[in-house]
mmCIF file of C-alpha atoms in Angstrom:
data_model
loop_
_atom_site.group_PDB
_atom_site.id
_atom_site.type_symbol
_atom_site.label_atom_id
_atom_site.label_comp_id
_atom_site.label_asym_id
_atom_site.label_seq_id
_atom_site.Cartn_x
_atom_site.Cartn_y
_atom_site.Cartn_z
ATOM 1 C CA MET A 1 -49.234 -21.728 54.843
ATOM 2 C CA ALA A 2 -46.162 -23.229 56.505
ATOM 3 C CA LEU A 3 -45.440 -26.909 56.556
ATOM 4 C CA GLN A 4 -46.552 -28.705 59.727
ATOM 5 C CA ALA A 5 -44.267 -31.265 61.376
ATOM 6 C CA TRP A 6 -44.086 -32.843 64.830
ATOM 7 C CA PHE A 7 -42.473 -35.615 66.835
ATOM 8 C CA MET A 8 -44.694 -38.687 66.677
ATOM 9 C CA GLN A 9 -46.183 -40.642 69.518
ATOM 10 C CA GLU A 10 -45.259 -44.288 68.932
ATOM 11 C CA SER A 11 -48.514 -46.215 68.542
ATOM 12 C CA ASP A 12 -50.052 -49.238 66.862
ATOM 13 C CA ALA A 13 -53.201 -47.228 66.085
ATOM 14 C CA ASP A 14 -54.233 -46.442 62.493
ATOM 15 C CA GLN A 15 -51.135 -45.128 60.662
ATOM 16 C CA ARG A 16 -53.335 -42.519 58.936
ATOM 17 C CA LEU A 17 -53.956 -40.656 62.220
ATOM 18 C CA PRO A 18 -51.765 -37.666 63.221
ATOM 19 C CA HIS A 19 -50.085 -39.418 66.211
ATOM 20 C CA HIS A 20 -49.273 -36.204 68.103
ATOM 21 C CA LYS A 21 -47.464 -36.508 71.413
ATOM 22 C CA ASN A 22 -49.252 -35.164 74.478
ATOM 23 C CA PRO A 23 -48.431 -32.324 74.719
ATOM 24 C CA PRO A 24 -47.603 -31.886 71.008
ATOM 25 C CA GLU A 25 -43.938 -31.261 70.074
ATOM 26 C CA SER A 26 -43.637 -29.229 66.879
ATOM 27 C CA VAL A 27 -40.648 -29.470 64.553
ATOM 28 C CA SER A 28 -39.505 -26.334 62.690
ATOM 29 C CA LEU A 29 -38.425 -25.967 59.076
ATOM 30 C CA GLU A 30 -34.922 -25.280 60.424
ATOM 31 C CA GLN A 31 -34.889 -28.606 62.275
ATOM 32 C CA LEU A 32 -36.023 -30.365 59.097
ATOM 33 C CA ALA A 33 -33.334 -28.535 57.090
ATOM 34 C CA ASP A 34 -30.709 -29.813 59.568
ATOM 35 C CA LEU A 35 -31.824 -33.320 58.539
ATOM 36 C CA GLY A 36 -31.459 -32.382 54.861
ATOM 37 C CA VAL A 37 -35.230 -32.098 54.247
ATOM 38 C CA LEU A 38 -36.033 -29.245 51.839
ATOM 39 C CA TYR A 39 -39.384 -27.487 51.455
ATOM 40 C CA TRP A 40 -41.114 -25.027 49.158
ATOM 41 C CA HIS A 41 -44.730 -23.886 49.042
ATOM 42 C CA LEU A 42 -46.021 -23.308 45.515
ATOM 43 C CA ASP A 43 -49.383 -22.678 43.859
ATOM 44 C CA PRO A 44 -50.676 -26.153 42.906
ATOM 45 C CA GLU A 45 -53.184 -24.642 40.474
ATOM 46 C CA LYS A 46 -50.281 -23.402 38.309
ATOM 47 C CA TYR A 47 -48.164 -26.585 38.310
ATOM 48 C CA GLU A 48 -48.320 -26.987 34.528
ATOM 49 C CA ASN A 49 -46.887 -23.500 33.868
ATOM 50 C CA ASP A 50 -45.321 -22.393 37.144
ATOM 51 C CA PRO A 51 -42.081 -20.427 36.659
ATOM 52 C CA GLU A 52 -41.169 -20.983 40.333
ATOM 53 C CA LEU A 53 -41.462 -24.778 39.932
ATOM 54 C CA GLU A 54 -39.490 -24.598 36.697
ATOM 55 C CA LYS A 55 -36.729 -22.629 38.461
ATOM 56 C CA ILE A 56 -36.498 -25.302 41.184
ATOM 57 C CA ARG A 57 -36.459 -28.108 38.600
ATOM 58 C CA GLN A 58 -33.688 -26.457 36.599
ATOM 59 C CA ALA A 59 -31.583 -25.538 39.629
ATOM 60 C CA ARG A 60 -31.769 -29.065 41.052
ATOM 61 C CA GLY A 61 -31.677 -30.990 37.742
ATOM 62 C CA TYR A 62 -35.141 -32.566 38.028
ATOM 63 C CA SER A 63 -35.626 -33.678 34.432
ATOM 64 C CA TYR A 64 -38.186 -36.451 35.024
ATOM 65 C CA MET A 65 -41.771 -35.797 36.112
ATOM 66 C CA ASP A 66 -44.937 -37.844 36.445
ATOM 67 C CA LEU A 67 -48.226 -37.632 38.338
ATOM 68 C CA LEU A 68 -49.608 -40.166 40.774
ATOM 69 C CA ASP A 69 -53.141 -40.374 42.178
ATOM 70 C CA LEU A 70 -53.185 -42.411 45.373
ATOM 71 C CA CYS A 71 -56.620 -43.529 46.554
ATOM 72 C CA PRO A 72 -58.457 -46.855 46.918
ATOM 73 C CA GLU A 73 -60.417 -46.324 43.676
ATOM 74 C CA ARG A 74 -57.374 -45.673 41.481
ATOM 75 C CA VAL A 75 -54.625 -47.937 42.787
ATOM 76 C CA GLU A 76 -54.626 -51.678 42.279
ATOM 77 C CA ASN A 77 -53.773 -53.547 45.507
ATOM 78 C CA TYR A 78 -54.178 -50.249 47.398
ATOM 79 C CA GLU A 79 -53.830 -51.692 50.908
ATOM 80 C CA GLN A 80 -50.653 -53.584 49.986
ATOM 81 C CA LYS A 81 -49.157 -50.520 48.282
ATOM 82 C CA LEU A 82 -49.877 -48.385 51.351
ATOM 83 C CA LYS A 83 -48.279 -51.048 53.552
ATOM 84 C CA ASN A 84 -45.171 -51.036 51.319
ATOM 85 C CA PHE A 85 -44.924 -47.225 51.419
ATOM 86 C CA TYR A 86 -45.177 -47.352 55.233
ATOM 87 C CA THR A 87 -42.285 -49.801 55.614
ATOM 88 C CA GLU A 88 -39.233 -47.872 56.848
ATOM 89 C CA HIS A 89 -36.663 -47.544 54.057
ATOM 90 C CA ILE A 90 -34.088 -45.369 52.313
ATOM 91 C CA HIS A 91 -33.425 -44.562 48.664
ATOM 92 C CA ALA A 92 -30.104 -44.127 46.888
ATOM 93 C CA ASP A 93 -31.445 -40.830 45.455
ATOM 94 C CA GLU A 94 -33.529 -37.924 46.702
ATOM 95 C CA GLU A 95 -37.266 -38.442 47.000
ATOM 96 C CA ILE A 96 -39.050 -35.386 45.590
ATOM 97 C CA ARG A 97 -42.814 -35.009 45.957
ATOM 98 C CA TYR A 98 -45.070 -32.077 45.130
ATOM 99 C CA CYS A 99 -48.603 -32.358 46.523
ATOM 100 C CA LEU A 100 -51.166 -31.058 44.032
ATOM 101 C CA LYS A 101 -54.348 -32.197 45.811
ATOM 102 C CA GLY A 102 -55.261 -34.034 48.992
ATOM 103 C CA SER A 103 -52.867 -34.730 51.845
ATOM 104 C CA GLY A 104 -50.636 -37.320 53.465
ATOM 105 C CA TYR A 105 -47.727 -37.863 55.818
ATOM 106 C CA PHE A 106 -44.022 -38.380 55.320
ATOM 107 C CA ASP A 107 -42.316 -39.692 58.443
ATOM 108 C CA VAL A 108 -38.555 -39.199 58.750
ATOM 109 C CA ARG A 109 -36.079 -40.247 61.432
ATOM 110 C CA ASP A 110 -34.151 -37.555 63.280
ATOM 111 C CA LYS A 111 -30.540 -37.933 64.449
ATOM 112 C CA ASP A 112 -31.761 -39.628 67.657
ATOM 113 C CA ASP A 113 -33.861 -42.116 65.653
ATOM 114 C CA ARG A 114 -37.164 -40.480 66.660
ATOM 115 C CA TRP A 115 -39.988 -40.277 64.138
ATOM 116 C CA ILE A 116 -40.961 -36.836 62.837
ATOM 117 C CA ARG A 117 -44.315 -36.699 61.039
ATOM 118 C CA ILE A 118 -44.582 -34.173 58.190
ATOM 119 C CA LEU A 119 -48.054 -33.303 56.923
ATOM 120 C CA ILE A 120 -48.031 -32.435 53.234
ATOM 121 C CA LYS A 121 -50.980 -30.691 51.616
ATOM 122 C CA ALA A 122 -51.718 -29.073 48.266
ATOM 123 C CA GLY A 123 -48.865 -26.732 47.348
ATOM 124 C CA ASP A 124 -46.181 -28.439 49.457
ATOM 125 C CA LEU A 125 -43.038 -29.570 47.632
ATOM 126 C CA ILE A 126 -40.756 -31.671 49.797
ATOM 127 C CA VAL A 127 -37.343 -33.191 49.116
ATOM 128 C CA LEU A 128 -36.076 -36.034 51.292
ATOM 129 C CA PRO A 129 -32.323 -36.558 51.000
ATOM 130 C CA ALA A 130 -30.864 -39.837 49.785
ATOM 131 C CA GLY A 131 -30.122 -42.135 52.710
ATOM 132 C CA ILE A 132 -32.682 -40.771 55.223
ATOM 133 C CA TYR A 133 -34.915 -43.374 56.831
ATOM 134 C CA HIS A 134 -38.508 -42.540 55.975
ATOM 135 C CA ARG A 135 -41.963 -43.856 55.164
ATOM 136 C CA PHE A 136 -45.197 -42.496 53.690
ATOM 137 C CA THR A 137 -48.881 -42.880 54.379
ATOM 138 C CA LEU A 138 -52.085 -41.166 53.460
ATOM 139 C CA ASP A 139 -54.137 -39.480 56.153
ATOM 140 C CA THR A 140 -57.777 -40.363 56.898
ATOM 141 C CA ASN A 141 -58.943 -38.565 53.719
ATOM 142 C CA ASN A 142 -57.398 -41.456 51.724
ATOM 143 C CA TYR A 143 -56.452 -39.267 48.771
ATOM 144 C CA ILE A 144 -53.397 -37.470 47.452
ATOM 145 C CA LYS A 145 -52.296 -36.382 43.987
ATOM 146 C CA LEU A 146 -48.522 -36.104 43.780
ATOM 147 C CA MET A 147 -46.035 -34.931 41.219
ATOM 148 C CA ARG A 148 -42.934 -37.107 41.397
ATOM 149 C CA LEU A 149 -39.694 -35.487 40.268
ATOM 150 C CA PHE A 150 -36.360 -37.150 39.640
ATOM 151 C CA VAL A 151 -32.896 -36.417 38.279
ATOM 152 C CA GLY A 152 -32.565 -38.492 35.088
ATOM 153 C CA GLU A 153 -34.358 -41.808 34.773
ATOM 154 C CA PRO A 154 -36.327 -42.659 37.924
ATOM 155 C CA VAL A 155 -35.219 -45.454 40.218
ATOM 156 C CA TRP A 156 -37.867 -46.084 42.864
ATOM 157 C CA THR A 157 -36.039 -48.931 44.627
ATOM 158 C CA PRO A 158 -36.582 -48.875 48.398
ATOM 159 C CA PHE A 159 -33.930 -50.389 50.668
ATOM 160 C CA ASN A 160 -35.689 -51.482 53.848
ATOM 161 C CA ARG A 161 -34.050 -50.882 57.202
ATOM 162 C CA PRO A 162 -31.405 -51.794 58.304
ATOM 163 C CA GLN A 163 -29.159 -50.203 55.663
ATOM 164 C CA GLU A 164 -26.284 -48.764 57.696
ATOM 165 C CA ASP A 165 -23.729 -50.036 55.140
ATOM 166 C CA HIS A 166 -25.541 -48.636 52.082
ATOM 167 C CA PRO A 167 -23.412 -45.893 50.445
ATOM 168 C CA ALA A 168 -26.345 -43.424 50.447
ATOM 169 C CA ARG A 169 -26.900 -44.001 54.176
ATOM 170 C CA LYS A 170 -23.201 -43.539 54.980
ATOM 171 C CA GLU A 171 -23.109 -40.310 52.959
ATOM 172 C CA TYR A 172 -26.292 -39.054 54.645
ATOM 173 C CA ILE A 173 -24.889 -39.690 58.134
ATOM 174 C CA LYS A 174 -21.633 -37.955 57.185
ATOM 175 C CA SER A 175 -23.353 -34.906 55.664
ATOM 176 C CA THR A 176 -25.794 -34.379 58.549
ATOM 177 C CA ALA A 177 -23.022 -34.765 61.126
ATOM 178 C CA GLU A 178 -20.925 -32.163 59.316
ATOM 179 C CA LYS A 179 -23.886 -29.715 59.284
ATOM 180 C CA VAL A 180 -24.031 -29.667 63.076
ATOM 181 C CA GLY A 181 -20.274 -29.912 63.641
ATOM 182 C CA LEU A 182 -20.166 -33.472 64.961
ATOM 183 C CA PRO A 183 -17.097 -35.622 64.430
ATOM 184 C CA VAL A 184 -17.516 -38.107 61.601
ATOM 185 C CA ALA A 185 -16.406 -41.643 62.359
ATOM 186 C CA ALA A 186 -14.064 -43.218 59.824
ATOM 187 C CA HIS A 187 -15.523 -46.218 57.957
#
């Protein structure tokens, strides 16, 4: 099944709701790729011995791996953690998540600063590029099991918006502008 993504309706309602616009505005894998977001669909039942996952890990240098269960019963200070994940931020490195069970949302900003909501479900492996503004939340099922991948030793440091002068943000803006043939401003 293909990844589902759409432009979000801005709202103060429960962050775990889909927040579709009316009418809904879908976002394609190609549009996500233009933002540097990568996607694969794998068999989550085979994650321990999946040659396809191993190929991706080797090709992209993902040497670190751990598993994370996110739900109220398993995470201390669950509400605070969810609030932290939902604060708009960037990372200096890629954020790589492989959903093994459950579901949740990654929200990313497009080039016009609009929110795109990406629903991830079991089998979805998503890579957010370094420097992209994003946030994460569970959906109303309140459960997701994720594999976190990283190149080398993990650094999970979020840099909350604004971060326009952060090197990862500058590089992200430059690389996405070059993809669509826009002039890149000198800094």
